[in-house]
CSV table of C-alpha atoms and ligand atoms in Angstrom, one decimal:
chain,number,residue,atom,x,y,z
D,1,UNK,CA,-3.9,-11.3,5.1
D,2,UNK,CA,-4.4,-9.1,1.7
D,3,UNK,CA,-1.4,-6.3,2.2
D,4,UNK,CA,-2.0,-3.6,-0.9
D,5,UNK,CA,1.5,-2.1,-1.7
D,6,UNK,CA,0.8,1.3,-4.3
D,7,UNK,CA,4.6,2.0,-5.8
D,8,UNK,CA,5.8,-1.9,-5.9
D,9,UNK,CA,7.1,-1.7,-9.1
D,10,UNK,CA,9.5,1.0,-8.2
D,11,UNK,CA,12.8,1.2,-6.1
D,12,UNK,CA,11.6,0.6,-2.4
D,13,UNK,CA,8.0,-0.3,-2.8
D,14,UNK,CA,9.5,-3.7,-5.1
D,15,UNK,CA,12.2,-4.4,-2.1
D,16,UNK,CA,9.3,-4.4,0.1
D,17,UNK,CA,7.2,-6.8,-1.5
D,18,UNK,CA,10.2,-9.0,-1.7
D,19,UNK,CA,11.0,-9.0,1.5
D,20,UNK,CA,7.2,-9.6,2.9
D,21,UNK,CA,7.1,-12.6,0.4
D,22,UNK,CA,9.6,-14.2,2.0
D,23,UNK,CA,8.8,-13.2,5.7
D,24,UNK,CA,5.2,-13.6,5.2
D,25,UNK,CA,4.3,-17.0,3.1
D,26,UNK,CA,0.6,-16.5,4.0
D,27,UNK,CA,0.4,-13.0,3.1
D,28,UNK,CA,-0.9,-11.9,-0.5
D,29,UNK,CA,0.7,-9.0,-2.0
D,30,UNK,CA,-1.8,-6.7,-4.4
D,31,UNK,CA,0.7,-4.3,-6.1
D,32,UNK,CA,-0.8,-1.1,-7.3
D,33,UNK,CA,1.6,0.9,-9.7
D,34,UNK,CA,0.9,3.0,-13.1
D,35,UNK,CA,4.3,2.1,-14.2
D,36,UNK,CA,5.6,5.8,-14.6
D,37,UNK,CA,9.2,6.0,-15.9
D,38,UNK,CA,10.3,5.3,-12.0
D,39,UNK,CA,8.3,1.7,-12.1
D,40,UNK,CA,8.8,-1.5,-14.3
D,41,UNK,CA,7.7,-5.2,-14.3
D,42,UNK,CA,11.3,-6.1,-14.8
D,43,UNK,CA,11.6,-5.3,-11.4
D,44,UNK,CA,9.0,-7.6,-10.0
D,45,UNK,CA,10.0,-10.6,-12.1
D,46,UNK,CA,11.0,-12.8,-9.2
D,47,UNK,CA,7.1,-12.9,-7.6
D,48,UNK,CA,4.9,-12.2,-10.9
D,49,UNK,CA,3.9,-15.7,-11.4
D,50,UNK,CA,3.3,-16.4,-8.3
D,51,UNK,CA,-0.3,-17.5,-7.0
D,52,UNK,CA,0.0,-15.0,-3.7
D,53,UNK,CA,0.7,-12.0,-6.2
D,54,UNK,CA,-1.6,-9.8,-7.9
D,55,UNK,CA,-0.6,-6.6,-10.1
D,56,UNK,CA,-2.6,-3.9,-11.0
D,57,UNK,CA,-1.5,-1.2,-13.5
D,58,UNK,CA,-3.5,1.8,-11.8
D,59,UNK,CA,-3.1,5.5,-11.4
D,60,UNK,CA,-3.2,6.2,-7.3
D,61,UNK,CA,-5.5,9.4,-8.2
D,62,UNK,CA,-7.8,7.6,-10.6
D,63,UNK,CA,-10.7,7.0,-8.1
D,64,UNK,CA,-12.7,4.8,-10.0
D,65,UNK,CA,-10.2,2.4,-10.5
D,66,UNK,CA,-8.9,2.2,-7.1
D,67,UNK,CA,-11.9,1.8,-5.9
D,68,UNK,CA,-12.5,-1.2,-8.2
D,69,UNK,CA,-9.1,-2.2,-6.9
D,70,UNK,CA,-10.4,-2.2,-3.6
D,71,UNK,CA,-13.6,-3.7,-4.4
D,72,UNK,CA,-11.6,-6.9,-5.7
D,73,UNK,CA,-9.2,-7.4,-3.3
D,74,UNK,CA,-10.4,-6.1,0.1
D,75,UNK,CA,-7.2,-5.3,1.6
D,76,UNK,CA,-6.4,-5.3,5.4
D,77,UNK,CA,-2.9,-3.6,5.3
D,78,UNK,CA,-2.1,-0.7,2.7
D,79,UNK,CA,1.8,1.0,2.6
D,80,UNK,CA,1.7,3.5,0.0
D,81,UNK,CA,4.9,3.7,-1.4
D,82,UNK,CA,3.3,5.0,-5.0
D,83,UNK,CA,5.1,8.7,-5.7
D,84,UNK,CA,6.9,11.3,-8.2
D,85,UNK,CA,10.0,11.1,-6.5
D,86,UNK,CA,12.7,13.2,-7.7
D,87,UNK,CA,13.3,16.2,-6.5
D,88,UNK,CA,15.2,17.5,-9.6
D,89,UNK,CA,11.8,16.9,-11.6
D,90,UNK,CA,9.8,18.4,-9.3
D,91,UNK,CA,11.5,21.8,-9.9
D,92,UNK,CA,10.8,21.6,-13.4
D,93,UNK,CA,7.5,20.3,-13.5
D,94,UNK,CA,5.6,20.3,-9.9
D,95,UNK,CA,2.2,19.6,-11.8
D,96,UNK,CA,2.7,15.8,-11.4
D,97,UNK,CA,4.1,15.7,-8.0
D,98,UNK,CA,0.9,17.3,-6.7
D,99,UNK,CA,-1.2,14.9,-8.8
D,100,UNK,CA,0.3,11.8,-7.4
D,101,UNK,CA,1.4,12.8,-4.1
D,102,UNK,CA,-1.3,14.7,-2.9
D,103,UNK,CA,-4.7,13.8,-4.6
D,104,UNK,CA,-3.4,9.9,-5.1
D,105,UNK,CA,-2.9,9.7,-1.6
D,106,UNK,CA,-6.7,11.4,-0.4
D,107,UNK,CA,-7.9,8.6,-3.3
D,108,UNK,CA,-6.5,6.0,-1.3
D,109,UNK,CA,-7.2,7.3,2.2
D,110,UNK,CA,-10.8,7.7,0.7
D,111,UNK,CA,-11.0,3.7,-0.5
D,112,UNK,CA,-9.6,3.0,2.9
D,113,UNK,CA,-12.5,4.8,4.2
D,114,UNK,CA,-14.9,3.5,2.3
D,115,UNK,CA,-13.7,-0.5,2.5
D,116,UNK,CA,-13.4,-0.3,6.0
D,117,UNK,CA,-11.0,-2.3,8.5
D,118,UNK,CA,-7.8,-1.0,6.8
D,119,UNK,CA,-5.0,-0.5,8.3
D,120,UNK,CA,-3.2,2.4,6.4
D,121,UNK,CA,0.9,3.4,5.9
D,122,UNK,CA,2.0,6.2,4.4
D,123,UNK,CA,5.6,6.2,3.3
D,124,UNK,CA,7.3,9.8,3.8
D,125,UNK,CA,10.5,11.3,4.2
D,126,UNK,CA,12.8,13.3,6.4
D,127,UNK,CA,12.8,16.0,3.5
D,128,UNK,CA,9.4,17.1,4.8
D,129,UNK,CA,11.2,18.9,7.6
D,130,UNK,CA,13.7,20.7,5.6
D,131,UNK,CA,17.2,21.2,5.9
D,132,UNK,CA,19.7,21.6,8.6
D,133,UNK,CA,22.7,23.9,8.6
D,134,UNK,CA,26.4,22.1,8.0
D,135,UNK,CA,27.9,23.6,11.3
D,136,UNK,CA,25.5,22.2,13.4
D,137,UNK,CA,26.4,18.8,14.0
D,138,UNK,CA,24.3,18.0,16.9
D,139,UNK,CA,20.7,19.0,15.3
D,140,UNK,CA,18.8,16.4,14.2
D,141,UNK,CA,15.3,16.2,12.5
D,142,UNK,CA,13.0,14.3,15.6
D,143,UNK,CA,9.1,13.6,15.1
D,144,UNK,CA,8.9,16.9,16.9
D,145,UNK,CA,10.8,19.1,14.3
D,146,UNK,CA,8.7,21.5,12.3
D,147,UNK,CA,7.4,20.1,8.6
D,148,UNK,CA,8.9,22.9,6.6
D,149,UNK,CA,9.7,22.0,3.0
D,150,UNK,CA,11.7,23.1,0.5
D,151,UNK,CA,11.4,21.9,-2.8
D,152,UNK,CA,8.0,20.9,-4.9
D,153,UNK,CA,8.3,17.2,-3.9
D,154,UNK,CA,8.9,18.0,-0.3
D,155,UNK,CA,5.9,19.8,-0.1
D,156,UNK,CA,4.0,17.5,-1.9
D,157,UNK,CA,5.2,15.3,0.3
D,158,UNK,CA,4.3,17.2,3.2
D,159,UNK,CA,0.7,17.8,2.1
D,160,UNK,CA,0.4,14.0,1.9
D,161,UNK,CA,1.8,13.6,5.7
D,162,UNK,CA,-0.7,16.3,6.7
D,163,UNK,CA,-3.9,14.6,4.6
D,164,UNK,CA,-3.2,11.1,6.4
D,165,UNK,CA,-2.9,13.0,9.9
D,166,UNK,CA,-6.4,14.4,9.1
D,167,UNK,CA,-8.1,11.3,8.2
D,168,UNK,CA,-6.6,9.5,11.7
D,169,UNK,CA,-8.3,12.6,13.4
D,170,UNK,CA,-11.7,13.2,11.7
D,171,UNK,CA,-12.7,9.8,10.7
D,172,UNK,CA,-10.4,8.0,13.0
D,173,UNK,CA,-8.5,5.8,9.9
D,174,UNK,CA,-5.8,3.7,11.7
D,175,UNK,CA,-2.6,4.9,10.2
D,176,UNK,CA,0.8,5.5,10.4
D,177,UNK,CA,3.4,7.5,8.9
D,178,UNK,CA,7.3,6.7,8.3
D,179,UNK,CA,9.6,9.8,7.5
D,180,UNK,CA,12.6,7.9,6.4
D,181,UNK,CA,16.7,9.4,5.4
D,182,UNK,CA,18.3,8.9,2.3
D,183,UNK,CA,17.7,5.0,0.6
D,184,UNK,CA,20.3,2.5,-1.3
D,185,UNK,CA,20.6,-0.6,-2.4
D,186,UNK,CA,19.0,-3.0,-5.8
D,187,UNK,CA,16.4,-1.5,-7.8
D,188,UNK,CA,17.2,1.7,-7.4
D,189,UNK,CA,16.4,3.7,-10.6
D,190,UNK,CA,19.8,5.0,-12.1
D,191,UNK,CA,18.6,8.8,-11.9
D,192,UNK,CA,19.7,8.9,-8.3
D,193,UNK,CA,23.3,9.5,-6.8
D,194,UNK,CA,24.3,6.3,-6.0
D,195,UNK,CA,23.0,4.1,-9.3
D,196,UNK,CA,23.9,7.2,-11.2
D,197,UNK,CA,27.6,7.5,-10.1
D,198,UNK,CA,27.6,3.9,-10.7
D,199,UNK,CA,26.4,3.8,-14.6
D,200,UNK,CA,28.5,6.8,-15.5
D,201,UNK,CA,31.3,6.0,-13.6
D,202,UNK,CA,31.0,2.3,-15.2
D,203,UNK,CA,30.9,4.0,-18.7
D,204,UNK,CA,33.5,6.3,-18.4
D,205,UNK,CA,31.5,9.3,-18.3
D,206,UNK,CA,31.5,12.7,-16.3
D,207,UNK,CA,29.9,12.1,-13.1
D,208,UNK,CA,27.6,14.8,-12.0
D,209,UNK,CA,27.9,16.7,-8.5
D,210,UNK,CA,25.9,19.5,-7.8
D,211,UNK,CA,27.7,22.5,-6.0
D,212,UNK,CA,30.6,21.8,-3.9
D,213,UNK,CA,29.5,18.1,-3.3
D,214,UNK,CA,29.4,19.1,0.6
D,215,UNK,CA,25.7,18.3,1.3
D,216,UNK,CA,25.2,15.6,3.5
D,217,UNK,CA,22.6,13.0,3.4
D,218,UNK,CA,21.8,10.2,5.1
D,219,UNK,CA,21.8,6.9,4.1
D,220,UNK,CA,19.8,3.5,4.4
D,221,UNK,CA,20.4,0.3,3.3
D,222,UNK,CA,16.9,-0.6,1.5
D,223,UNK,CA,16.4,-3.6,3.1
D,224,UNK,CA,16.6,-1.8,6.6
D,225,UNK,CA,13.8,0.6,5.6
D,226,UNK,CA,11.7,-2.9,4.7
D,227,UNK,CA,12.2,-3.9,8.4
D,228,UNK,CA,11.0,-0.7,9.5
D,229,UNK,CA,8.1,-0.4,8.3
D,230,UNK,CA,7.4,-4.1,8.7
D,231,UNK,CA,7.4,-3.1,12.4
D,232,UNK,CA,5.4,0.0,12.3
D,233,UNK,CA,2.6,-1.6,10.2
D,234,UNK,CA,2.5,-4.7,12.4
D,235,UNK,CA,3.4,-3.1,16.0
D,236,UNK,CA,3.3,0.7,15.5
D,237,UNK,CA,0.8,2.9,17.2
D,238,UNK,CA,-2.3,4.8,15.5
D,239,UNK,CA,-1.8,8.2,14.3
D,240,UNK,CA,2.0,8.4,15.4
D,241,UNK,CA,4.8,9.6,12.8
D,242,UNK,CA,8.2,7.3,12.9
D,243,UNK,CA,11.4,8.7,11.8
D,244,UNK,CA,13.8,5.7,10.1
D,245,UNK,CA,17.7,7.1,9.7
D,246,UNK,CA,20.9,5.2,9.1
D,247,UNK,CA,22.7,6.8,11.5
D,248,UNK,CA,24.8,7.4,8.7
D,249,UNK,CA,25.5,10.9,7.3
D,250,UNK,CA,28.1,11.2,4.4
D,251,UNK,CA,29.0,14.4,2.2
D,252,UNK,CA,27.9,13.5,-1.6
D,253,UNK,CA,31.1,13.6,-2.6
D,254,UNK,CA,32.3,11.1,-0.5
D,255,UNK,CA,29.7,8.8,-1.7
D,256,UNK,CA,31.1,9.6,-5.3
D,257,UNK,CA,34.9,9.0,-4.4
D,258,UNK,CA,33.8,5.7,-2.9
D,259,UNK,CA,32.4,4.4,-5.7
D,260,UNK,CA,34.5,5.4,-8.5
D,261,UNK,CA,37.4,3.6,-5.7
D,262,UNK,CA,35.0,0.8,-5.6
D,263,UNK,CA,35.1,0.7,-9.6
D,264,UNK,CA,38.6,1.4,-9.5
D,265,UNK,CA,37.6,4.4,-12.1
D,266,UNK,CA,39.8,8.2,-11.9
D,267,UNK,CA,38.1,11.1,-9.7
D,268,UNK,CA,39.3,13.3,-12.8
D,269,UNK,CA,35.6,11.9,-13.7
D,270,UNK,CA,33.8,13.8,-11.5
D,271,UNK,CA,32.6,17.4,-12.5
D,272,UNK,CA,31.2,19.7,-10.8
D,273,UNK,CA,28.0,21.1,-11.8
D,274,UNK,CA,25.7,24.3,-11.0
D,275,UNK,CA,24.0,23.9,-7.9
D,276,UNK,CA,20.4,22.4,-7.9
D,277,UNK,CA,18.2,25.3,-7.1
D,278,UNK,CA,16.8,25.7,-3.0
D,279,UNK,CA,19.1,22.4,-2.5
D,280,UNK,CA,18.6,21.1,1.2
D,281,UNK,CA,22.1,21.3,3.4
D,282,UNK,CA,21.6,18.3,5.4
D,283,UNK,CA,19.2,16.1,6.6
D,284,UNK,CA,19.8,13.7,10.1
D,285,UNK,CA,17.4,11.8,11.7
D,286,UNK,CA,16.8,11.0,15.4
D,287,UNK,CA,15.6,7.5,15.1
D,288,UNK,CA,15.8,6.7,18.9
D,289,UNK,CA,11.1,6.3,19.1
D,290,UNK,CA,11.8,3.5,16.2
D,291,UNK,CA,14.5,1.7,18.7
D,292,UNK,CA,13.0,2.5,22.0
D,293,UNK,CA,9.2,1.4,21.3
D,294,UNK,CA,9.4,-0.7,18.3
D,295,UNK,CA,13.4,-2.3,18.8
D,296,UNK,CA,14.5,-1.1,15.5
D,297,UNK,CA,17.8,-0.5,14.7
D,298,UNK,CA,19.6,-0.4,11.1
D,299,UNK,CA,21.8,-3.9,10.9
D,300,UNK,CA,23.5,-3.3,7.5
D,301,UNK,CA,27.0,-1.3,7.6
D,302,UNK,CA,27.4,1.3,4.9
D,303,UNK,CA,30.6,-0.1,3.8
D,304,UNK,CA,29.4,-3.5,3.1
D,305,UNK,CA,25.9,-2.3,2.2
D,306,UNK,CA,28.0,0.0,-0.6
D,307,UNK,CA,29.8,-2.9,-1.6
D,308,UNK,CA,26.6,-5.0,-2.3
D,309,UNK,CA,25.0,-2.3,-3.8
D,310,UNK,CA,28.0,-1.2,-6.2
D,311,UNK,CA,28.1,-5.6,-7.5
D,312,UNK,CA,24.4,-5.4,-7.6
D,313,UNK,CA,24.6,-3.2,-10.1
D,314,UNK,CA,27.6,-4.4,-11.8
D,315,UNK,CA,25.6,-8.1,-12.0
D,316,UNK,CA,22.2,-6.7,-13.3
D,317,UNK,CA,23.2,-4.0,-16.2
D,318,UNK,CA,20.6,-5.7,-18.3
D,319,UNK,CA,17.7,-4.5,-15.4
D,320,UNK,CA,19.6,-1.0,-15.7
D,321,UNK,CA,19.5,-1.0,-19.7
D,322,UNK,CA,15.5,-2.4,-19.5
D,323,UNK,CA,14.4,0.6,-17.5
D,324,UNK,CA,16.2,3.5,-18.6
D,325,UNK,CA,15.4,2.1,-22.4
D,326,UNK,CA,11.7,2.0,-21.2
X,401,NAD,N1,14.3,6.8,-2.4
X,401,NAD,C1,14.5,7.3,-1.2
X,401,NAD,O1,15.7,7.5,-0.8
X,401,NAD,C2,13.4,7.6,-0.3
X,401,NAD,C3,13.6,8.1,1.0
X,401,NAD,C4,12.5,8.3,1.9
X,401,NAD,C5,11.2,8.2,1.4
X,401,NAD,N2,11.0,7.8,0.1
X,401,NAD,C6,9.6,7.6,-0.3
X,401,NAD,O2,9.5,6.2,-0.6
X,401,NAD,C7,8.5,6.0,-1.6
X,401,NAD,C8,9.1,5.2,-2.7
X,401,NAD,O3,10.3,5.9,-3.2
X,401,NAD,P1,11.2,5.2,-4.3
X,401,NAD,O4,12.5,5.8,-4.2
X,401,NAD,O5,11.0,3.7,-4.3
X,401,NAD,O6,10.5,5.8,-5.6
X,401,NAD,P2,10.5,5.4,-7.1
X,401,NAD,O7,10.4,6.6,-7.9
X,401,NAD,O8,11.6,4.4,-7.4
X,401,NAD,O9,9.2,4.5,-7.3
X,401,NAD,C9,7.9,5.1,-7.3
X,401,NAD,C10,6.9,4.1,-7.9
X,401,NAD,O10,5.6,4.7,-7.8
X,401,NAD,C11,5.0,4.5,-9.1
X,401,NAD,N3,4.0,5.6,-9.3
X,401,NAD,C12,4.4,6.9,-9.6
X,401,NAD,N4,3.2,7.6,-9.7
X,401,NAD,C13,2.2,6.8,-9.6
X,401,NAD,C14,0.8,6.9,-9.6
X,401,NAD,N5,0.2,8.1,-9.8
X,401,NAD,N6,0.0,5.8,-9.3
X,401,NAD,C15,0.6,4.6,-9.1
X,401,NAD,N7,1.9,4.4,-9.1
X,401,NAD,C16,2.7,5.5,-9.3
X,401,NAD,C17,6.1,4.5,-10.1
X,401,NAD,O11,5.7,3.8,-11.3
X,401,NAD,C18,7.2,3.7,-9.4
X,401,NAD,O12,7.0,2.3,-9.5
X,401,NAD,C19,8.1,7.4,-2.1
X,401,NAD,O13,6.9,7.8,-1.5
X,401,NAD,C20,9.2,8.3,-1.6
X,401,NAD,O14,8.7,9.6,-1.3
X,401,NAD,C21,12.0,7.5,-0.7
């Protein structure tokens, strides 16, 4: 089996490939990644010599080369993973989010079209469906709830999910989509809350929190999302979208005053910052299709996941120092 994973060098697509490696000996793994800011071979160190991988350095929207990509390797399985994937960027610079998001992901419906016999995954995100309001504990975002976006990435994310429902329509290309909460865990690149708390909070430095610290997210253990998607891709229906949650909603600033209790660091670091602009309340997923047809059910805890996550860092600051130095 030839599984084609676009974004492998990067937080969750490189925990992926890791984790088919191992579950998969007779799999070969074809990483596709153009090794943005967000990607780095550092990452990938642990399978690059090996015989069963294969790394491309590729642009997701360069059609020529993914074609040749595809040419080559004649994948069965694709999971795109490839994106822009900060919101915070996307606000000041939408331009790339569209590029990659939107046209990479037509590109590689298009190979998958063209090659034939593919079985495709797109990997989304609950932040397609926008926010939900803080007093209303008992809403939750299902596969039913409307795809209304609210920030650049978002809605490039959104016009993705809506390309890939096309293609399963008009040309009937077996795919799936995952729309998945809030990620942690190794690999993360230290621009996000969790690695970012962890680094600053590490170097004595103010730790960022946007507004009152009050929105609530969601979070995954990384590894959980692997599993997830490892069941969708192998069990999951054509054309159906499958939300993946934690069942696990914190306030960001709880997450901050974990770790910096974790680190054993003051909360006089934390400051309080303006507001990111349009930021999404909360996000909470109804996960139930993923347990009920495909027996699916996050196993990691957040408190040990945290704890993992928090010496994970502490153990690999020379990974951190390689890709923010990049
Ligand atoms: N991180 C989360 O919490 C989260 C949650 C839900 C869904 N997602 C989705 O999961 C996917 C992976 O997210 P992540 O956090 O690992 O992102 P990331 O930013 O860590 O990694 C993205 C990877 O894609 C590569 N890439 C970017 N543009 C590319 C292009 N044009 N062609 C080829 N490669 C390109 C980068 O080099 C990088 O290796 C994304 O599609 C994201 O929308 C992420």
């Amino acid at each position: 089996m030839n599984i084609l994973i676009t974004g492998g060098a990067g937080f969750i697509g490189s925990n992926f490939i890791y984790y088919i490696f191992e579950k998969y000996p007779d799999y070969h793994v074809i990483c596709v990644d153009a090794l943005t800011y967000a990607g780095n071979l550092a990452t990938l160190e642990k399978v690059r010599k090996s015989k069963r991988f294969k790394f491309y350095k590729e642009d997701i929207s360069n059609r020529k080369g993914i074609y040749k990509i595809f040419e080559e390797t004649r994948p069965n399985i694709v999971v795109n993973f490839a994106a822009e994937s900060h919101v915070d960027r996307s606000i000041e610079d939408p331009d790339v989010f569209l590029q990659t998001n939107v046209i990479g992901t037509e590109v590689l419906l298009d190979a998958c079209k063209k090659y034939g016999n593919i079985r495709y995954h797109q990997v989304s995100t609950d932040e397609v469906y926008g926010d939900l309001p803080l007093d209303r504990p008992d809403l939750l975002f299902t596969e039913q709830s409307n795809v209304k976006a609210s920030s650049p990435y978002s809605a490039s994310k959104a016009g993705a999910d809506l390309l890939v429902q096309a293609y399963c329509r008009t040309y009937g290309l077996p795919s799936t989509i995952s729309r998945c909460s809030n990620n942690y865990g190794p690999y993360q690149f230290p621009e996000k809350l969790i690695p970012l708390t962890i680094l600053k909070a590490l170097n004595n430095e103010k730790i960022p929190v946007y507004g009152d610290g009050k929105n609530i997210r969601d979070w995954l253990y990384v590894d959980d999302h692997c599993k997830a998607i490892d069941k969708i891709i192998h069990h999951g229906k054509i054309g159906e979208v499958y939300n993946i949650g934690g069942n696990n909603e914190k306030e960001n600033i709880e997450i901050v005053r974990l770790i910096c209790k974790e680190l054993n660091k003051p909360e006089s670091l934390i400051t309080f910052v303006e507001d990111r602009k349009g930021h999404d309340k909360r996000y909470a997923i109804d996960a139930s299709k993923m347990s009920s047809e495909l027996k699916w059910i996050p196993e990691m805890s957040f408190e040990k996941g945290i704890k993992s996550t928090v010496s994970w860092y502490l153990n690999h600051i020379d990974w951190c120092n390689t890709v923010l130095n990049k």
